[in-house]
Coordinates of C-alpha atoms in Angstrom, one line a residue:
Chain A
M154 CA 142.7 193.1 103.1
R155 CA 142.0 196.7 104.3
D156 CA 141.0 197.4 107.9
F157 CA 137.4 198.1 108.0
S158 CA 136.9 198.0 111.9
R159 CA 135.8 201.5 111.9
D160 CA 135.9 202.7 108.4
L161 CA 132.7 202.0 106.5
S162 CA 133.7 203.7 103.2
A163 CA 133.8 200.3 101.4
L164 CA 130.1 199.5 102.5
A165 CA 127.3 200.1 100.2
L166 CA 123.6 199.4 100.5
N167 CA 121.6 197.8 97.6
T168 CA 118.2 199.1 98.2
A169 CA 116.6 195.7 97.5
T170 CA 117.7 194.9 101.1
L171 CA 115.0 197.5 102.5
G172 CA 112.3 195.8 100.2
H173 CA 112.8 198.2 97.2
N174 CA 111.0 201.0 99.4
V175 CA 107.8 199.1 98.6
E176 CA 107.9 195.8 100.4
G177 CA 107.4 195.4 104.3
A178 CA 108.6 197.8 106.8
G179 CA 110.7 199.9 104.3
A180 CA 107.5 200.8 102.3
G181 CA 107.3 204.6 101.7
W182 CA 111.0 205.3 102.3
T183 CA 112.0 207.5 99.5
P184 CA 115.4 207.2 97.9
E185 CA 116.3 210.4 99.6
R186 CA 115.5 209.1 103.1
V187 CA 117.5 205.9 102.3
I188 CA 120.4 208.0 101.1
D189 CA 120.2 210.1 104.3
A190 CA 120.0 207.1 106.6
C191 CA 123.0 205.4 104.9
A192 CA 125.0 208.6 105.0
A193 CA 124.3 209.2 108.7
R194 CA 125.8 205.9 109.5
G195 CA 129.0 206.4 107.3
Y196 CA 128.1 204.0 104.5
G197 CA 130.2 204.6 101.4
G198 CA 127.6 204.1 98.7
V199 CA 124.4 203.0 97.6
V200 CA 123.0 201.0 94.7
F201 CA 119.4 201.5 93.4
W202 CA 116.9 199.6 91.3
R203 CA 115.3 201.2 88.3
R204 CA 111.8 200.9 89.6
E205 CA 112.8 203.2 92.5
I206 CA 114.2 205.9 90.2
G207 CA 111.5 206.8 87.8
T208 CA 112.3 210.0 86.1
R209 CA 114.4 211.6 89.1
A210 CA 117.7 209.8 88.3
A211 CA 119.8 213.1 88.2
A212 CA 118.2 214.4 91.3
I213 CA 118.7 211.2 93.2
G214 CA 122.2 210.8 92.2
N215 CA 123.0 214.4 93.2
H216 CA 121.4 213.9 96.4
A217 CA 123.4 210.9 97.1
R218 CA 126.7 212.6 96.2
A219 CA 125.8 215.8 98.3
A220 CA 125.4 213.4 101.2
G221 CA 128.9 212.0 100.7
L222 CA 127.7 208.6 99.2
R223 CA 128.9 207.1 96.0
V224 CA 126.1 205.8 93.7
A225 CA 127.9 202.6 93.0
G226 CA 125.6 201.0 90.5
L227 CA 122.1 200.5 89.2
C228 CA 120.2 197.3 88.9
R229 CA 119.6 196.2 86.1
T230 CA 119.0 195.7 82.4
P231 CA 115.9 193.9 81.4
Y232 CA 116.6 190.3 80.3
L233 CA 118.4 189.9 77.1
V234 CA 117.4 186.5 76.3
G235 CA 114.8 183.9 77.1
R236 CA 111.0 184.0 77.0
D237 CA 110.7 187.2 79.0
A238 CA 113.2 189.3 77.3
P239 CA 111.9 192.2 75.2
Q240 CA 112.2 191.7 71.5
D241 CA 114.4 194.8 70.8
L242 CA 117.0 196.5 73.0
D243 CA 115.1 199.8 73.5
E244 CA 114.5 199.1 77.2
A245 CA 118.1 197.9 77.7
R246 CA 119.3 201.1 76.1
A247 CA 117.0 203.2 78.4
S248 CA 118.4 201.4 81.4
I249 CA 122.0 202.4 80.3
D250 CA 120.7 205.9 79.9
M251 CA 119.3 205.9 83.5
A252 CA 122.6 204.7 84.8
A253 CA 124.3 207.5 83.1
E254 CA 121.9 210.2 84.3
L255 CA 122.3 208.8 87.9
A256 CA 126.2 209.0 87.2
A257 CA 126.3 205.2 88.3
P258 CA 129.4 203.7 86.7
V259 CA 128.0 200.1 86.6
L260 CA 124.8 198.6 85.3
T261 CA 124.1 195.0 86.4
L262 CA 123.0 192.8 83.6
V263 CA 120.9 189.5 84.5
T264 CA 120.6 187.5 81.4
G265 CA 117.2 186.0 81.3
G266 CA 116.4 182.4 80.8
T267 CA 116.6 179.6 78.0
E268 CA 115.6 180.8 74.5
P269 CA 112.1 179.3 73.6
G270 CA 112.4 175.9 71.8
S271 CA 116.0 175.3 72.7
K272 CA 117.6 172.9 75.1
G273 CA 120.5 173.2 77.3
T274 CA 122.3 176.6 77.3
A275 CA 124.6 176.8 74.3
E276 CA 122.2 178.4 71.8
T277 CA 121.0 180.9 74.5
V278 CA 124.6 181.9 75.5
A279 CA 125.4 182.5 71.8
R280 CA 122.4 184.8 71.4
L281 CA 123.3 186.5 74.7
A282 CA 126.7 187.4 73.4
D283 CA 125.3 188.8 70.2
R284 CA 123.0 191.1 72.1
I285 CA 125.5 192.2 74.6
A286 CA 127.9 193.0 71.6
E287 CA 125.1 195.2 70.3
L288 CA 124.6 196.9 73.6
A289 CA 128.1 197.5 74.8
P290 CA 129.0 200.4 72.5
H291 CA 126.0 202.4 73.5
A292 CA 127.0 201.8 77.2
A293 CA 130.5 202.8 76.4
D294 CA 129.4 206.1 74.9
A295 CA 127.3 206.7 78.0
G296 CA 130.4 205.9 80.3
V297 CA 128.6 203.0 81.9
A298 CA 130.2 199.5 82.5
L299 CA 128.1 196.4 82.1
A300 CA 128.4 193.7 84.9
L301 CA 127.3 190.3 84.0
E302 CA 126.0 188.6 87.0
P303 CA 125.9 184.6 87.0
L304 CA 123.1 183.4 89.2
N305 CA 122.7 180.1 91.3
P306 CA 121.9 177.2 89.0
M307 CA 118.5 177.0 90.6
F308 CA 117.6 180.1 88.5
G309 CA 118.3 178.2 85.3
G310 CA 115.3 178.1 82.9
N311 CA 113.7 181.5 83.4
R312 CA 116.2 183.9 84.8
T313 CA 119.7 183.1 83.7
C314 CA 122.0 181.2 81.4
L315 CA 125.1 181.8 83.3
F316 CA 125.8 179.9 86.5
T317 CA 129.2 180.5 87.5
V318 CA 132.0 183.1 87.5
A319 CA 133.6 181.0 84.6
D320 CA 130.5 181.0 82.7
A321 CA 130.2 184.9 82.8
L322 CA 133.9 185.4 82.1
A323 CA 133.5 183.1 78.9
V324 CA 130.8 185.5 77.7
C325 CA 133.1 188.4 78.4
D326 CA 135.9 186.8 76.4
R327 CA 133.5 186.1 73.5
V328 CA 132.2 189.7 73.4
G329 CA 135.5 191.5 74.0
A330 CA 134.1 194.8 74.9
P331 CA 136.3 196.8 77.3
N332 CA 133.3 198.0 79.4
L333 CA 132.0 194.4 80.0
G334 CA 132.9 192.7 83.3
I335 CA 131.2 190.6 86.0
A336 CA 129.4 190.9 89.2
V337 CA 130.0 188.4 92.0
D338 CA 127.2 187.7 94.3
V339 CA 127.9 185.6 97.4
Y340 CA 124.4 184.1 97.2
H341 CA 125.0 182.8 93.7
V342 CA 128.6 181.7 93.9
W343 CA 129.4 180.6 97.4
W344 CA 129.2 176.8 96.5
D345 CA 131.6 177.0 93.5
R346 CA 134.7 174.9 94.3
L347 CA 136.3 176.5 91.2
L348 CA 135.7 180.1 92.5
A349 CA 139.2 180.9 93.4
Q350 CA 140.5 179.7 90.2
S351 CA 137.9 181.4 88.1
L352 CA 138.4 184.8 89.9
A353 CA 142.2 184.5 89.5
A354 CA 141.5 184.7 85.8
A355 CA 139.2 187.6 86.3
Q356 CA 141.9 190.2 86.8
G357 CA 140.3 193.9 86.5
R358 CA 137.1 192.5 85.2
V359 CA 135.2 192.3 88.6
L360 CA 132.7 195.3 88.5
G361 CA 130.7 194.5 91.6
Y362 CA 130.8 192.6 94.7
H363 CA 127.4 191.6 96.3
L364 CA 127.2 190.6 99.9
C365 CA 124.6 188.6 101.8
D366 CA 124.7 184.8 103.2
W367 CA 123.5 181.5 102.2
L368 CA 121.2 180.2 105.0
E369 CA 121.8 176.5 106.0
N370 CA 118.2 175.9 105.6
T371 CA 117.2 178.0 102.6
S372 CA 113.5 177.6 102.1
D373 CA 112.6 179.7 99.4
M374 CA 114.5 180.2 96.0
L375 CA 114.2 183.9 95.7
L376 CA 113.3 185.7 98.9
D377 CA 115.2 183.9 101.6
R378 CA 118.6 185.4 101.6
G379 CA 120.5 185.7 104.9
M380 CA 122.3 188.5 106.7
M381 CA 126.1 188.3 106.7
G382 CA 127.2 185.9 109.4
D383 CA 123.8 184.0 109.6
G384 CA 124.7 181.5 106.9
I385 CA 127.5 179.2 105.8
A386 CA 129.1 181.1 103.0
D387 CA 132.8 181.8 103.7
L388 CA 132.5 185.5 103.3
R389 CA 136.1 186.3 104.2
A390 CA 137.5 183.8 101.8
I391 CA 135.4 185.1 98.9
R392 CA 136.3 188.7 99.6
G393 CA 139.8 187.8 99.5
M394 CA 139.3 186.1 96.2
V395 CA 137.4 189.1 94.8
E396 CA 140.0 191.6 96.0
G397 CA 142.7 189.2 94.6
A398 CA 141.1 189.7 91.2
G399 CA 141.8 193.4 91.5
Y400 CA 138.4 194.6 92.8
V401 CA 138.7 197.9 94.8
G402 CA 135.1 198.9 94.5
L403 CA 132.3 198.8 97.3
C404 CA 130.8 195.9 99.0
E405 CA 127.2 195.9 98.3
V406 CA 124.8 194.4 100.7
E407 CA 121.8 192.8 98.8
I408 CA 119.5 190.8 100.8
F409 CA 116.0 189.7 99.4
S410 CA 114.3 188.5 102.6
A411 CA 110.5 188.6 102.6
R412 CA 110.2 186.6 105.7
N413 CA 112.7 188.4 107.9
W414 CA 114.7 191.5 107.1
W415 CA 112.1 193.1 105.0
R416 CA 109.6 193.0 107.8
R417 CA 112.1 194.9 110.1
D418 CA 112.5 198.5 110.6
P419 CA 114.8 199.8 108.0
D420 CA 116.9 201.7 110.6
E421 CA 117.5 198.5 112.5
V422 CA 118.4 196.7 109.3
L423 CA 121.0 199.4 108.4
D424 CA 122.5 199.1 111.8
V425 CA 122.8 195.3 111.7
I426 CA 124.4 195.5 108.3
V427 CA 127.1 197.9 109.7
D428 CA 127.8 195.6 112.7
R429 CA 127.9 192.4 110.5
F430 CA 130.0 194.0 107.8
R431 CA 132.6 195.0 110.7
R432 CA 132.5 191.5 112.2
C433 CA 132.0 189.0 109.3
C434 CA 132.9 190.3 106.1
Chain B
M176 CA 123.6 155.1 71.1
R177 CA 121.6 152.1 71.2
D178 CA 118.1 151.9 69.6
F179 CA 115.5 151.9 72.2
S180 CA 112.6 152.6 69.8
R181 CA 110.9 149.4 70.9
D182 CA 113.4 147.9 73.4
L183 CA 113.0 149.3 77.0
S184 CA 115.5 147.1 78.5
A185 CA 117.5 150.0 79.4
L186 CA 114.6 151.7 81.3
A187 CA 114.2 151.7 84.9
L188 CA 111.7 153.1 87.3
N189 CA 112.8 154.9 90.5
T190 CA 109.8 154.5 92.7
A191 CA 110.1 158.1 94.0
T192 CA 108.3 158.8 90.7
L193 CA 105.1 157.1 92.0
G194 CA 105.3 159.0 95.2
H195 CA 107.2 156.3 97.1
N196 CA 103.9 154.4 97.1
V197 CA 102.6 156.7 99.8
E198 CA 102.1 160.1 98.3
G199 CA 99.2 161.0 96.0
A200 CA 97.7 158.6 93.6
G201 CA 100.3 155.9 94.1
A202 CA 99.5 155.5 97.7
G203 CA 98.8 151.8 98.6
W204 CA 100.8 150.4 95.6
T205 CA 103.0 147.6 97.1
P206 CA 106.5 147.1 95.8
E207 CA 105.1 143.9 94.2
R208 CA 102.4 145.8 92.3
V209 CA 104.9 148.5 91.1
I210 CA 107.2 145.5 89.8
D211 CA 104.4 143.9 88.1
A212 CA 103.3 147.1 86.4
C213 CA 106.7 147.9 85.1
A214 CA 107.4 144.3 84.0
A215 CA 104.1 144.3 82.1
R216 CA 105.3 147.3 80.0
G217 CA 108.9 145.9 79.4
Y218 CA 110.8 148.1 81.8
G219 CA 114.3 146.7 82.4
G220 CA 114.5 147.5 86.0
V221 CA 113.5 149.2 89.3
V222 CA 115.1 151.2 91.8
F223 CA 113.6 151.3 95.4
W224 CA 113.9 153.4 98.4
R225 CA 114.6 152.1 101.8
R226 CA 111.3 153.2 103.4
E227 CA 109.5 151.0 100.9
I228 CA 111.4 147.8 101.7
G229 CA 111.1 147.4 105.5
T230 CA 112.2 143.9 106.4
R231 CA 111.2 142.3 103.1
A232 CA 114.3 143.0 101.0
A233 CA 115.1 139.5 99.8
A234 CA 111.5 138.8 98.9
I235 CA 111.0 142.0 96.9
G236 CA 114.3 141.5 95.2
N237 CA 113.4 137.9 94.2
H238 CA 109.9 139.2 93.0
A239 CA 111.5 141.6 90.7
R240 CA 113.8 139.3 89.3
A241 CA 111.2 136.6 88.8
A242 CA 109.2 139.3 86.8
G243 CA 112.1 139.9 84.5
L244 CA 113.3 143.2 86.0
R245 CA 116.8 144.2 87.4
V246 CA 116.9 145.7 90.8
A247 CA 119.4 148.5 89.6
G248 CA 119.9 150.1 92.9
L249 CA 118.6 151.3 96.4
C250 CA 118.2 154.9 97.6
R251 CA 120.0 155.7 99.8
T252 CA 122.4 156.0 102.7
P253 CA 121.6 158.4 105.6
Y254 CA 123.5 161.7 105.4
L255 CA 127.2 161.2 106.2
V256 CA 128.0 164.8 107.1
G257 CA 126.1 167.9 108.3
R258 CA 123.8 168.7 111.0
D259 CA 121.3 165.9 110.1
A260 CA 123.8 163.0 109.8
P261 CA 123.8 160.2 112.3
Q262 CA 126.8 160.3 114.8
D263 CA 127.8 156.7 113.9
L264 CA 127.7 154.8 110.6
D265 CA 125.4 152.1 111.8
E266 CA 122.5 153.3 109.8
A267 CA 124.8 153.6 106.7
R268 CA 126.0 150.1 107.2
A269 CA 122.5 148.8 107.6
S270 CA 121.5 150.6 104.2
I271 CA 124.4 148.6 102.6
D272 CA 123.1 145.4 104.2
M273 CA 119.6 146.2 102.8
A274 CA 121.0 146.7 99.2
A275 CA 122.9 143.5 99.6
E276 CA 119.8 141.6 100.6
L277 CA 117.8 143.0 97.8
A278 CA 120.8 142.1 95.5
A279 CA 120.9 145.7 94.3
P280 CA 124.4 146.4 92.9
V281 CA 124.5 150.2 93.6
L282 CA 123.5 152.2 96.8
T283 CA 123.1 155.9 96.2
L284 CA 124.9 158.2 98.6
V285 CA 123.7 161.7 99.2
T286 CA 126.1 163.4 101.4
G287 CA 124.1 165.7 103.7
G288 CA 124.8 169.4 104.5
T289 CA 127.5 171.7 105.9
E290 CA 129.2 170.5 109.1
P291 CA 128.0 172.6 112.1
G292 CA 130.1 175.6 112.8
S293 CA 132.0 175.6 109.6
K294 CA 131.9 177.9 106.5
G295 CA 132.2 176.9 103.0
T296 CA 132.5 173.2 102.1
A297 CA 136.1 172.3 102.4
E298 CA 135.9 171.1 106.0
T299 CA 132.7 169.2 105.2
V300 CA 134.3 167.6 102.2
A301 CA 137.3 166.4 104.1
R302 CA 135.0 164.8 106.8
L303 CA 132.9 163.1 104.0
A304 CA 135.9 161.5 102.6
D305 CA 136.9 160.2 105.8
R306 CA 133.4 158.7 106.6
I307 CA 133.2 157.2 103.0
A308 CA 136.5 155.6 103.4
E309 CA 135.4 154.0 106.8
L310 CA 132.3 152.7 105.0
A311 CA 133.5 151.5 101.6
P312 CA 135.2 148.3 102.8
H313 CA 131.9 147.2 104.4
A314 CA 130.0 147.9 101.1
A315 CA 132.8 146.0 99.1
D316 CA 132.4 142.9 101.4
A317 CA 128.6 143.0 100.8
G318 CA 129.2 143.4 97.0
V319 CA 127.7 146.8 96.9
A320 CA 128.9 149.8 95.0
L321 CA 128.4 153.3 96.4
A322 CA 127.2 156.0 94.0
L323 CA 128.0 159.6 95.1
E324 CA 125.3 161.9 93.9
P325 CA 126.2 165.6 93.5
L326 CA 123.0 167.8 94.0
N327 CA 122.0 171.1 92.4
P328 CA 123.7 174.0 94.3
M329 CA 120.4 175.0 95.5
F330 CA 120.7 172.2 98.0
G331 CA 123.7 173.3 99.5
G332 CA 123.6 173.9 103.3
N333 CA 121.3 171.0 104.5
R334 CA 121.5 168.5 101.8
T335 CA 124.8 168.3 100.0
C336 CA 128.5 169.4 100.0
L337 CA 128.9 168.1 96.3
F338 CA 127.4 170.3 93.6
T339 CA 128.9 169.0 90.3
V340 CA 130.2 165.8 88.8
A341 CA 133.8 167.2 89.2
D342 CA 133.2 167.8 92.9
A343 CA 131.9 164.2 93.4
L344 CA 134.8 162.7 91.3
A345 CA 137.3 164.6 93.4
V346 CA 135.9 162.9 96.5
C347 CA 136.2 159.5 94.7
D348 CA 139.9 160.4 93.9
R349 CA 140.5 161.3 97.5
V350 CA 139.0 158.2 98.8
G351 CA 140.3 155.8 96.2
A352 CA 137.9 152.9 97.0
P353 CA 137.4 150.6 94.0
N354 CA 133.6 150.3 94.7
L355 CA 133.1 154.1 94.9
G356 CA 131.7 156.0 91.8
I357 CA 129.2 158.7 91.1
A358 CA 125.4 158.9 90.2
V359 CA 124.4 161.4 87.5
D360 CA 121.1 163.1 87.8
V361 CA 119.8 165.3 85.0
Y362 CA 118.0 167.5 87.4
H363 CA 121.2 168.3 89.3
V364 CA 123.7 168.5 86.6
W365 CA 122.0 169.8 83.4
W366 CA 123.3 173.3 83.8
D367 CA 126.9 172.5 84.2
R368 CA 129.0 173.9 81.3
L369 CA 131.8 171.6 82.3
L370 CA 129.7 168.4 82.5
A371 CA 131.2 167.0 79.1
Q372 CA 134.7 167.7 80.3
S373 CA 134.0 166.2 83.9
L374 CA 132.4 163.0 82.5
A375 CA 135.2 162.6 80.1
A376 CA 137.3 162.0 83.2
A377 CA 134.8 159.7 84.8
Q378 CA 135.6 156.5 82.8
G379 CA 134.0 153.6 84.4
R380 CA 133.0 155.4 87.5
V381 CA 129.5 156.4 86.5
L382 CA 127.2 154.0 88.4
G383 CA 123.8 155.5 87.8
Y384 CA 122.1 157.7 85.4
H385 CA 118.8 159.4 86.7
L386 CA 116.4 160.9 84.3
C387 CA 113.9 163.6 84.6
D388 CA 113.6 167.1 83.2
W389 CA 114.4 170.6 84.5
L390 CA 111.2 172.8 84.0
E391 CA 111.7 176.3 82.6
N392 CA 109.6 177.6 85.5
T393 CA 110.8 175.6 88.4
S394 CA 108.6 176.7 91.3
D395 CA 109.6 174.4 94.2
M396 CA 113.2 173.3 95.1
L397 CA 112.2 169.8 96.0
L398 CA 109.1 168.4 94.4
D399 CA 108.9 170.3 91.1
R400 CA 110.7 167.9 88.7
G401 CA 109.6 167.6 85.1
M402 CA 108.8 164.6 82.9
M403 CA 111.4 164.0 80.2
G404 CA 110.5 166.4 77.3
D405 CA 108.7 169.0 79.3
G406 CA 111.7 170.9 80.3
I407 CA 114.9 172.4 79.0
A408 CA 117.6 169.8 79.9
D409 CA 119.5 168.6 76.8
L410 CA 118.7 164.8 77.5
R411 CA 120.2 163.4 74.4
A412 CA 123.4 165.3 74.9
I413 CA 123.7 164.3 78.5
R414 CA 123.0 160.7 77.8
G415 CA 125.7 160.7 75.1
M416 CA 128.2 162.1 77.7
V417 CA 127.2 159.5 80.3
E418 CA 127.5 156.5 77.8
G419 CA 130.7 158.2 76.5
A420 CA 131.9 157.7 80.2
G421 CA 131.4 153.9 79.7
Y422 CA 128.1 153.8 81.5
V423 CA 126.1 150.7 80.2
G424 CA 123.6 150.6 83.1
L425 CA 119.9 151.5 83.3
C426 CA 118.4 154.8 82.7
E427 CA 116.5 155.5 85.9
V428 CA 113.4 157.8 85.9
E429 CA 113.2 159.7 89.2
I430 CA 110.6 162.5 89.2
F431 CA 109.7 164.1 92.4
S432 CA 106.5 166.0 91.5
A433 CA 104.0 166.7 94.2
R434 CA 101.9 169.0 91.9
N435 CA 101.6 167.0 88.8
W436 CA 102.9 163.4 88.3
W437 CA 102.3 162.1 92.0
R438 CA 98.6 163.2 91.6
R439 CA 98.1 161.0 88.4
D440 CA 97.2 157.3 88.3
P441 CA 100.5 155.3 88.4
D442 CA 99.6 153.3 85.4
E443 CA 99.2 156.6 83.3
V444 CA 102.6 157.7 84.6
L445 CA 104.2 154.6 83.7
D446 CA 102.8 154.9 80.2
V447 CA 103.9 158.4 79.8
I448 CA 107.5 157.3 80.9
V449 CA 107.7 154.7 78.2
D450 CA 106.5 157.3 75.5
R451 CA 108.9 159.9 76.7
F452 CA 111.8 157.6 77.1
R453 CA 111.2 156.5 73.4
R454 CA 111.0 160.1 72.0
C455 CA 113.1 162.3 74.2
C456 CA 116.0 160.5 75.8

């Protein structure tokens, strides 16, 4: 493991951590202000959400690079399956195009929930694989890799049909596209006893590593993520597994926290992240 | 699979489904009233919670058997690990004694959360195995089997350290007590792609099968379970796996539902269960 006691070049901010610039104390922070605040602290990169970008993808990407930050990724495609997925792939293609315009090498893909009328996940996963296979060439042409993100099983039904790293890798195998890999998020995978084994089989296919913590008393399914060190996830062990799978990308801090971190001054949040990244990750 | 189109002898009510006789419309229903209402409909059995039994275990058990019901189990031991676990095993032994007095052959065991000061689950699982090994002989002497219940990963931290059937079986292997097995609850395991594989390795060790459904839009972690047929779990497939593992016990309907089923007349709930059990399970 590299020594990050002073060097923060592996640290990235996912802008969801500041409430997407619309929630709580981060409301009104422009992408440029976020970029400058990260750059001033020595962060290595930043990851945006589509809603923050609008039509200014190229300008925002260029601002980040001029400030010395990598634009590590973009969140995310629309759902590809389930009740809330668009009928066609137009919006998914547009999200790829936005990543390309931002010059973000990775676009995160959250699958969406169970196909209407079906039970279990087999039928949904089959449809997901078909849709990704249809989408992947467009992403390849745009120079964008797709990172399939498995979610905690509590998000089954309406948000995901992939619950473990092994689930996501199985879809990668099924699709077989060279620009398809996975994103590993501590919040979603910390509990998985098979994580080491699954990641050992993921060589070269980890395209993103998302940091936060699982609070011992998690009270809300969606917006109660913890800051690194405040929870029970074994962050050092998981990072070791991810790097063991060949991942050399950024560690992206993504904390949805309506009751705590979103209420704090973004400057304070960015400082705490730096401290926790050095001490706990 | 047996034909249950008319025969309900495999159907059991877990009294949590009626709000434990204290929540909502079921408030004030005594265990005897619940027993009689189940017996009148042809249910095969009933499963109680300790809080409903008090000091009347023998009388309640005898009332159930006189009405033609099996007392299939008792919920549950106190936590054995984690911050909320009692320091000693006195209460756990008392819960075993209550199951014996009720003449319930199975006592469900929910583990409790992560041990204070630890990260991940390995340390907690090791302590859990030690405590179960200490407890199992007392249960064997009392004629009671212990059913380890894995919970949905969203309950990691403060309620469980076992998240899959495979996790629970690994602890069974580690302890090696002949009266230790697992409980399989649809709500907790429906999402697991490895469930068939795990249950194939569980021969003879499934001691309980809990029925409900996972709602597509689950809104509350604890009290938003669905009635069979209203969600997306593949109930027929899961039952097939459970029976394939040699399980010949009752199908126990356990629905924590503060916003819906607990608000309804218990007589209506019991009727709906019969209908759904016949059509969906």
